[in-house]
């Protein structure tokens, strides 16, 4: 599947570096959890770190980086597009608390 | 997989590659992963929606020790999976089998810790529909999301055992290890979002 050249060119060293980076980023999430900040800021920071972790895992552990560019673009654009599409209803969750705009 | 499997003969003598020039099994796994991403994303968005819209959302977690160990184990299992794949690519069958089994063992430890944590919460009075700390929605969303992830881990462990044994027996090859590896890394990837959203945002301060 992946060519032999691909595997020769990037040794176990790169995998170890990515692994250590993922451990560090996971640790950073735990540090953020104990920061004295409000929940929305905490959520934003943790989600940002999780997205970086996911990017590293997909590109290097799952070897998407060495796949054809067309496939990489397909996966990224399609996935990000659908995930963004899921965010349309967030304002409704505030309405559950505030009762607006429909409550009088 | 031979080059003949990867290409389709053409009357002009040229060859046409499969879609995106990657093998069918790998493409199928990627499509499954994309579809499964939507499942988990829908669950996590629904969870965020409920958490955002519920004033008495509980924060039952007192310690991060267990979830930190679980995260370390799952991340390490991704590394062992990669080492197993490299061994398989290098033709070292014994090492590939050994690392695949180590990955499965780490998955079993993760599942054990997960169930132990569940039992602790259940002992404290948490069920799918009620808990002592706040809205009953918490139990439903917590058990649904972590349960879905645990199901994936369990399925992955079974697949690791089956593929590992069959690889050792010569029925499967390095490509099958690679396809299974994609799934295992995906399970790891999902955990990276479950931990902050479900555990860390609900820590007792």
Coordinates of C-alpha atoms in Angstrom, one line a residue:
Chain A
X1 CA 0.0 0.0 0.0
X2 CA 2.3 2.7 1.2
X3 CA 5.5 2.4 -0.8
X4 CA 8.7 0.9 0.6
X5 CA 10.4 4.2 -0.2
X6 CA 7.9 6.1 2.0
X7 CA 8.8 3.9 5.0
X8 CA 12.5 4.0 4.4
X9 CA 12.5 7.8 4.2
X10 CA 10.9 8.4 7.5
X11 CA 12.2 6.2 10.3
X12 CA 10.9 5.4 13.8
X13 CA 12.5 8.6 15.0
X14 CA 9.8 10.7 13.4
X15 CA 7.1 8.5 15.0
X16 CA 8.7 9.0 18.4
X17 CA 8.9 12.7 17.9
X18 CA 5.2 12.8 17.0
X19 CA 4.4 10.5 20.0
X20 CA 6.2 12.8 22.4
X21 CA 4.5 15.9 20.9
X22 CA 1.1 14.2 21.3
X23 CA 1.9 13.3 25.0
X24 CA 3.0 16.9 25.6
X25 CA -0.2 18.3 24.0
X26 CA -2.3 15.9 26.0
X27 CA -0.5 17.1 29.1
X28 CA -1.2 20.7 28.1
X29 CA -4.9 19.9 28.1
X30 CA -4.6 18.7 31.7
X31 CA -2.8 21.9 32.6
X32 CA -5.5 24.0 31.0
X33 CA -8.1 22.1 33.0
X34 CA -6.6 23.5 36.2
X35 CA -6.3 27.1 35.0
X36 CA -8.4 29.7 36.6
X37 CA -10.4 30.7 33.5
X38 CA -14.0 30.6 32.6
X39 CA -15.5 27.6 30.9
X40 CA -15.8 29.1 27.4
X41 CA -12.1 30.1 27.4
X42 CA -11.2 26.6 28.7
X43 CA -13.3 25.0 26.0
X44 CA -11.7 27.0 23.3
X45 CA -8.2 26.3 24.4
X46 CA -8.7 22.6 24.9
X47 CA -10.5 22.3 21.6
X48 CA -7.6 24.1 19.8
X49 CA -5.1 21.7 21.4
X50 CA -7.3 18.7 20.5
X51 CA -7.4 19.8 16.9
X52 CA -3.6 20.1 16.7
X53 CA -3.3 16.6 18.3
X54 CA -5.8 15.2 15.8
X55 CA -3.9 16.9 12.9
X56 CA -0.6 15.3 14.0
X57 CA -2.2 11.9 14.4
X58 CA -4.0 12.0 11.0
X59 CA -1.0 13.3 9.1
X60 CA 1.8 11.3 10.6
X61 CA 0.4 8.3 12.5
X62 CA -2.2 7.6 9.8
X63 CA 0.2 8.6 7.1
X64 CA -2.2 10.9 5.3
X65 CA 0.7 13.2 4.6
X66 CA 2.3 10.6 2.4
X67 CA -0.9 9.9 0.4
X68 CA -1.8 11.5 -2.9
X69 CA -2.6 15.2 -2.5
X70 CA -6.0 14.7 -4.1
X71 CA -7.0 12.2 -1.4
X72 CA -5.6 14.3 1.4
X73 CA -7.6 17.3 0.2
X74 CA -10.7 15.1 -0.2
X75 CA -10.5 13.9 3.4
X76 CA -9.7 17.3 4.9
X77 CA -12.2 19.4 2.9
X78 CA -15.1 16.8 3.3
X79 CA -14.5 16.2 7.0
X80 CA -14.0 19.9 8.0
X81 CA -17.0 20.9 5.8
X82 CA -19.4 18.5 7.5
X83 CA -18.0 19.3 11.0
X84 CA -18.5 23.0 10.4
X85 CA -22.0 22.2 9.1
X86 CA -22.8 20.7 12.5
X87 CA -22.2 24.0 14.3
X88 CA -25.2 25.8 12.9
X89 CA -27.4 25.1 16.0
X90 CA -25.3 26.5 18.8
X91 CA -27.4 29.6 19.3
X92 CA -30.3 27.3 20.2
X93 CA -28.4 25.9 23.2
X94 CA -28.3 29.5 24.6
X95 CA -32.0 29.8 24.0
X96 CA -32.6 26.7 26.3
X97 CA -31.1 28.9 29.1
X98 CA -32.3 32.4 28.3
X99 CA -35.7 31.5 26.8
X100 CA -35.2 33.9 23.9
X101 CA -36.2 34.6 21.2
X102 CA -39.4 32.8 21.6
X103 CA -40.3 33.3 25.3
X104 CA -42.1 36.4 26.3
Chain B
X1 CA -0.8 -6.4 -2.6
X2 CA 0.8 -6.7 -6.0
X3 CA 1.0 -3.9 -8.5
X4 CA -1.5 -5.9 -10.7
X5 CA -4.1 -5.6 -7.9
X6 CA -3.5 -1.8 -7.8
X7 CA -4.0 -1.1 -11.5
X8 CA -6.6 -1.9 -14.2
X9 CA -5.5 -2.9 -17.6
X10 CA -6.4 -0.5 -20.4
X11 CA -6.7 -1.4 -24.1
X12 CA -4.1 1.3 -25.1
X13 CA -1.6 -0.4 -22.9
X14 CA -1.8 2.3 -20.2
X15 CA -3.0 1.6 -16.7
X16 CA -5.6 3.3 -14.7
X17 CA -5.2 3.5 -10.9
X18 CA -8.0 3.0 -8.4
X19 CA -9.8 6.1 -7.0
X20 CA -7.3 8.5 -5.4
X21 CA -4.5 5.9 -6.3
X22 CA -4.9 4.1 -3.0
X23 CA -5.8 0.4 -2.6
X24 CA -9.5 -0.5 -2.2
X25 CA -9.2 -1.8 1.4
X26 CA -7.5 1.3 2.5
X27 CA -10.0 3.6 0.8
X28 CA -12.8 1.6 2.4
X29 CA -11.3 2.1 5.9
X30 CA -10.8 5.8 5.3
X31 CA -14.4 6.1 4.2
X32 CA -15.5 4.2 7.3
X33 CA -13.3 6.5 9.5
X34 CA -14.8 9.6 7.8
X35 CA -18.3 8.3 8.5
X36 CA -17.5 7.3 12.0
X37 CA -16.0 10.8 12.6
X38 CA -19.5 12.2 11.8
X39 CA -21.0 9.8 14.4
X40 CA -18.7 10.9 17.1
X41 CA -18.9 14.6 16.1
X42 CA -22.7 14.4 16.2
X43 CA -22.5 12.9 19.7
X44 CA -20.0 15.5 21.0
X45 CA -21.9 18.4 19.4
X46 CA -25.1 17.1 21.0
X47 CA -23.3 16.8 24.3
X48 CA -21.9 20.3 24.0
X49 CA -25.4 21.6 23.2
X50 CA -26.8 20.0 26.3
X51 CA -24.0 21.1 28.5
X52 CA -24.3 24.7 27.3
X53 CA -28.0 24.7 27.7
X54 CA -28.3 23.1 31.2
X55 CA -27.6 25.3 34.2
X56 CA -27.0 22.5 36.8
X57 CA -24.6 20.5 34.8
X58 CA -22.6 18.3 37.2
X59 CA -18.8 18.3 37.7
X60 CA -18.3 14.9 39.3
X61 CA -14.6 14.3 38.5
X62 CA -12.3 14.9 41.5
X63 CA -9.1 13.5 40.0
X64 CA -7.4 13.3 36.6
X65 CA -5.1 10.4 37.5
X66 CA -7.2 7.7 35.9
X67 CA -8.0 9.5 32.7
X68 CA -4.4 10.6 32.4
X69 CA -3.2 7.0 32.7
X70 CA -5.9 6.0 30.1
X71 CA -4.7 8.7 27.7
X72 CA -1.1 7.6 28.1
X73 CA -2.0 4.0 27.5
X74 CA -4.0 4.8 24.4
X75 CA -1.3 7.1 22.9
X76 CA 1.4 4.5 23.6
X77 CA -0.7 1.8 21.9
X78 CA -0.7 4.0 18.8
X79 CA 3.1 4.0 18.9
X80 CA 3.3 0.2 19.3
X81 CA 0.8 -0.2 16.4
X82 CA 3.2 1.9 14.3
X83 CA 6.2 -0.2 15.3
X84 CA 4.2 -3.3 14.5
X85 CA 3.4 -2.0 11.0
X86 CA 7.1 -1.0 10.4
X87 CA 8.1 -4.6 11.5
X88 CA 5.5 -6.0 9.1
X89 CA 6.8 -3.8 6.2
X90 CA 10.3 -4.9 7.0
X91 CA 9.2 -8.6 6.8
X92 CA 9.9 -9.3 10.4
X93 CA 6.8 -11.4 11.1
X94 CA 7.6 -12.3 14.7
X95 CA 8.2 -8.7 15.7
X96 CA 5.0 -7.5 13.9
X97 CA 3.0 -10.1 15.6
X98 CA 4.5 -9.3 19.0
X99 CA 3.9 -5.5 18.6
X100 CA 0.3 -6.1 17.4
X101 CA -0.3 -8.3 20.5
X102 CA 1.2 -5.6 22.7
X103 CA -1.1 -3.1 21.2
X104 CA -4.1 -5.4 21.9
X105 CA -2.9 -5.8 25.5
X106 CA -2.7 -2.0 25.9
X107 CA -6.3 -1.8 24.5
X108 CA -7.4 -4.4 27.1
X109 CA -5.8 -2.4 29.9
X110 CA -7.5 0.8 28.7
X111 CA -10.9 -1.0 28.6
X112 CA -10.3 -2.4 32.1
X113 CA -9.5 1.1 33.5
X114 CA -12.5 2.5 31.7
X115 CA -14.9 -0.1 33.1
X116 CA -13.4 0.4 36.6
X117 CA -14.1 4.1 36.3
X118 CA -17.7 3.4 35.2
X119 CA -18.1 1.1 38.2
X120 CA -16.8 3.9 40.5
X121 CA -19.4 6.4 39.1
X122 CA -22.2 3.8 39.3
X123 CA -21.2 3.2 43.0
X124 CA -21.6 6.9 43.6
X125 CA -25.1 6.7 42.4
X126 CA -24.8 7.7 38.7
X127 CA -27.1 6.0 36.2
X128 CA -28.2 6.8 32.7
X129 CA -31.0 8.9 34.0
X130 CA -30.0 10.3 37.4
X131 CA -27.0 11.3 39.5
X132 CA -26.5 12.9 42.9
X133 CA -24.8 16.1 41.5
X134 CA -27.2 17.7 39.0
X135 CA -29.1 17.1 35.8
X136 CA -29.8 13.5 34.8
X137 CA -28.7 14.3 31.3
X138 CA -25.1 14.0 32.3
X139 CA -25.2 10.3 32.9
X140 CA -27.0 9.7 29.6
X141 CA -24.4 11.7 27.6
X142 CA -21.4 10.4 29.6
X143 CA -22.3 6.8 29.2
X144 CA -23.3 7.2 25.6
X145 CA -20.1 8.9 24.4
X146 CA -17.6 6.9 26.5
X147 CA -19.6 3.7 25.8
X148 CA -19.5 4.3 22.1
X149 CA -15.7 4.9 22.4
X150 CA -15.3 1.8 24.6
X151 CA -17.2 -0.2 22.0
X152 CA -14.8 0.9 19.3
X153 CA -11.8 0.0 21.6
X154 CA -13.3 -3.4 22.2
X155 CA -13.9 -4.0 18.5
X156 CA -10.4 -2.8 17.8
X157 CA -8.9 -5.2 20.3
X158 CA -10.8 -8.2 18.8
X159 CA -9.6 -7.1 15.3
X160 CA -6.0 -6.8 16.5
X161 CA -6.1 -10.3 17.9
X162 CA -7.7 -11.8 14.8
X163 CA -5.5 -9.9 12.3
X164 CA -2.4 -10.5 14.4
X165 CA -3.0 -14.3 14.6
X166 CA -3.9 -14.5 10.9
X167 CA -0.9 -12.4 9.9
X168 CA 1.3 -14.8 11.8
X169 CA -0.4 -17.7 10.1
X170 CA 0.2 -16.2 6.7
X171 CA -3.4 -15.5 5.8
X172 CA -3.0 -11.7 6.1
X173 CA -0.2 -9.4 5.1
X174 CA 1.3 -6.1 6.1
X175 CA -1.4 -4.2 4.2
X176 CA -4.0 -5.7 6.5
X177 CA -1.9 -4.5 9.5
X178 CA -1.8 -1.0 8.0
X179 CA -5.6 -0.9 7.4
X180 CA -6.2 -2.0 11.0
X181 CA -3.6 0.5 12.2
X182 CA -5.7 3.3 10.6
X183 CA -8.7 2.2 12.7
X184 CA -6.7 2.0 15.9
X185 CA -5.2 5.5 15.4
X186 CA -8.7 6.8 14.8
X187 CA -9.9 5.4 18.1
X188 CA -6.9 7.2 19.7
X189 CA -7.8 10.4 17.8
X190 CA -11.4 10.4 19.1
X191 CA -10.2 10.0 22.7
X192 CA -8.3 13.3 22.2
X193 CA -11.6 15.0 21.9
X194 CA -13.5 13.0 24.5
X195 CA -11.0 13.7 27.3
X196 CA -11.2 17.5 27.3
X197 CA -14.9 17.8 26.5
X198 CA -16.3 15.0 28.7
X199 CA -13.7 14.7 31.5
X200 CA -11.6 17.9 31.9
X201 CA -14.4 20.4 31.5
X202 CA -16.3 18.5 34.3
X203 CA -13.5 18.6 36.9
X204 CA -14.4 19.7 40.4
X205 CA -12.4 22.8 41.2

